[in-house]
XYZ file of N, CA and C in Angstrom:
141
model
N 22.143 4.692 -14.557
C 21.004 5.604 -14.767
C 20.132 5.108 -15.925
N 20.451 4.855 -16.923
C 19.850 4.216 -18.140
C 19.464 3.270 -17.951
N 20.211 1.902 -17.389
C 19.750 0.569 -16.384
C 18.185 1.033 -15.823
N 17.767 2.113 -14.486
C 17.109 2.302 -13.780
C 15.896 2.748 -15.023
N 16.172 3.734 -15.850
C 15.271 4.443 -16.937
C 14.506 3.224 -17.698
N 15.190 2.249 -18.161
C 14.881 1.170 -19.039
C 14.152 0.290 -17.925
N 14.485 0.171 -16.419
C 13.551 -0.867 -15.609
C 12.363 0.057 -15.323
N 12.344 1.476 -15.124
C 10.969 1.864 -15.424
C 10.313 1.928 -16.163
N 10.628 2.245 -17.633
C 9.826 2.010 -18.676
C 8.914 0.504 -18.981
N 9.344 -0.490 -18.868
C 9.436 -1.992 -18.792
C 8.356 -2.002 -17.844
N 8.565 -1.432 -16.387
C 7.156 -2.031 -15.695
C 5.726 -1.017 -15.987
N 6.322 0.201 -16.502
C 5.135 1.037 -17.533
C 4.177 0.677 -18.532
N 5.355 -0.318 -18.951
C 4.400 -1.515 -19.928
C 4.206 -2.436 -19.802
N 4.596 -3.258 -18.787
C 3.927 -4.265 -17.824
C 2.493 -3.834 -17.494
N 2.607 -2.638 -17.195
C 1.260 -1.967 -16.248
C 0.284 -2.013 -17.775
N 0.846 -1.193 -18.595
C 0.325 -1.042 -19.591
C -0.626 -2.184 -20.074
N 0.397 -2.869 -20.977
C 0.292 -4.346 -21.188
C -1.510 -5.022 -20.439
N -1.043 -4.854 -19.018
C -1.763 -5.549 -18.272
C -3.705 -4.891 -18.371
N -3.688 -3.700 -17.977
C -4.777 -2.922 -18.543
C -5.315 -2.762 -19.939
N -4.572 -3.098 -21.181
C -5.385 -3.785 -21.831
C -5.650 -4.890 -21.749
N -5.221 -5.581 -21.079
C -5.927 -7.071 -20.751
C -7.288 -7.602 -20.114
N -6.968 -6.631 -19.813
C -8.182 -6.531 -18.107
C -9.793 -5.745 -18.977
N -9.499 -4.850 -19.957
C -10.223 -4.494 -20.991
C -10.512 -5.147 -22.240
N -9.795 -5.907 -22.629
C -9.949 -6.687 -23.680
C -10.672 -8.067 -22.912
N -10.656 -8.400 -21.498
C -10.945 -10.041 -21.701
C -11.761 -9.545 -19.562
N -12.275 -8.680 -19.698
C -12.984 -8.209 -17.813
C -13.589 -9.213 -17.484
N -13.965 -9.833 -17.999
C -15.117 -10.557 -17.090
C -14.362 -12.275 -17.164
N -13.428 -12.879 -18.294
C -12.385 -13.996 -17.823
C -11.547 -13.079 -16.747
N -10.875 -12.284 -17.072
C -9.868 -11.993 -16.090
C -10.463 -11.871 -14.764
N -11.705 -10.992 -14.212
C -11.974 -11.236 -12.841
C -12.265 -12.839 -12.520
N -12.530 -13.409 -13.298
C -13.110 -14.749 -13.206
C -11.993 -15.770 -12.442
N -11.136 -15.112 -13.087
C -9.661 -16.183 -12.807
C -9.172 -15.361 -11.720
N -9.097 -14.298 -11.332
C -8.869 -13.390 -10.238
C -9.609 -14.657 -9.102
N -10.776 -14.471 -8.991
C -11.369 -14.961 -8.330
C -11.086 -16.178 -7.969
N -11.255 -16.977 -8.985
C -10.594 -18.489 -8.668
C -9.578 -18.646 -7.940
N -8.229 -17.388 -8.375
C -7.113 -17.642 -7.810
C -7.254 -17.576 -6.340
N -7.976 -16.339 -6.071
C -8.405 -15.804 -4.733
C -8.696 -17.043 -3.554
N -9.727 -17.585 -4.268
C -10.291 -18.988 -3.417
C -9.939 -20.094 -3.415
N -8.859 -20.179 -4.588
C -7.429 -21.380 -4.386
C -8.346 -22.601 -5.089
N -9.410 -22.191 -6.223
C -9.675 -23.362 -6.846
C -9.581 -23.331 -8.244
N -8.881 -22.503 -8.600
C -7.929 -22.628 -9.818
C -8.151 -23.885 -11.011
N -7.065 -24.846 -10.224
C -7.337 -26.148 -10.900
C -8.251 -26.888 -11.040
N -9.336 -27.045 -9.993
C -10.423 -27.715 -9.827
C -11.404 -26.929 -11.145
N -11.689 -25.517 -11.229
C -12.285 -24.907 -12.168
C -11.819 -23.993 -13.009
N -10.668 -24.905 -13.916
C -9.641 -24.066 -15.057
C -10.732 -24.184 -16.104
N -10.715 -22.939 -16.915
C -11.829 -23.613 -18.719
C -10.563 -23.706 -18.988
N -9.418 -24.351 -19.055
C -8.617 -24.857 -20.104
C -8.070 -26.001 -19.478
């Protein structure tokens, strides 16, 4: 039960985590969304 409690919390802040990301950095993150989407990733990484 505690196992299950602790793997929900964890993807709460995964989720979490992730939505400030998406707010802190919107317009790289769709950017790379996108790239990933159209599978040219590598061809147009900025890093």
């Amino acid at each position: 039960l505690i196992v299950e409690k602790n793997k929900e919390i964890e993807a709460i802040w995964r989720i979490d985590a992730l939505h400030k990301v998406q707010k802190a950095y919107p317009i790289a993150f769709v950017s790379i969304i996108t790239h990933c989407l159209n599978g040219t990733a590598a061809e147009h990484s900025p890093w």
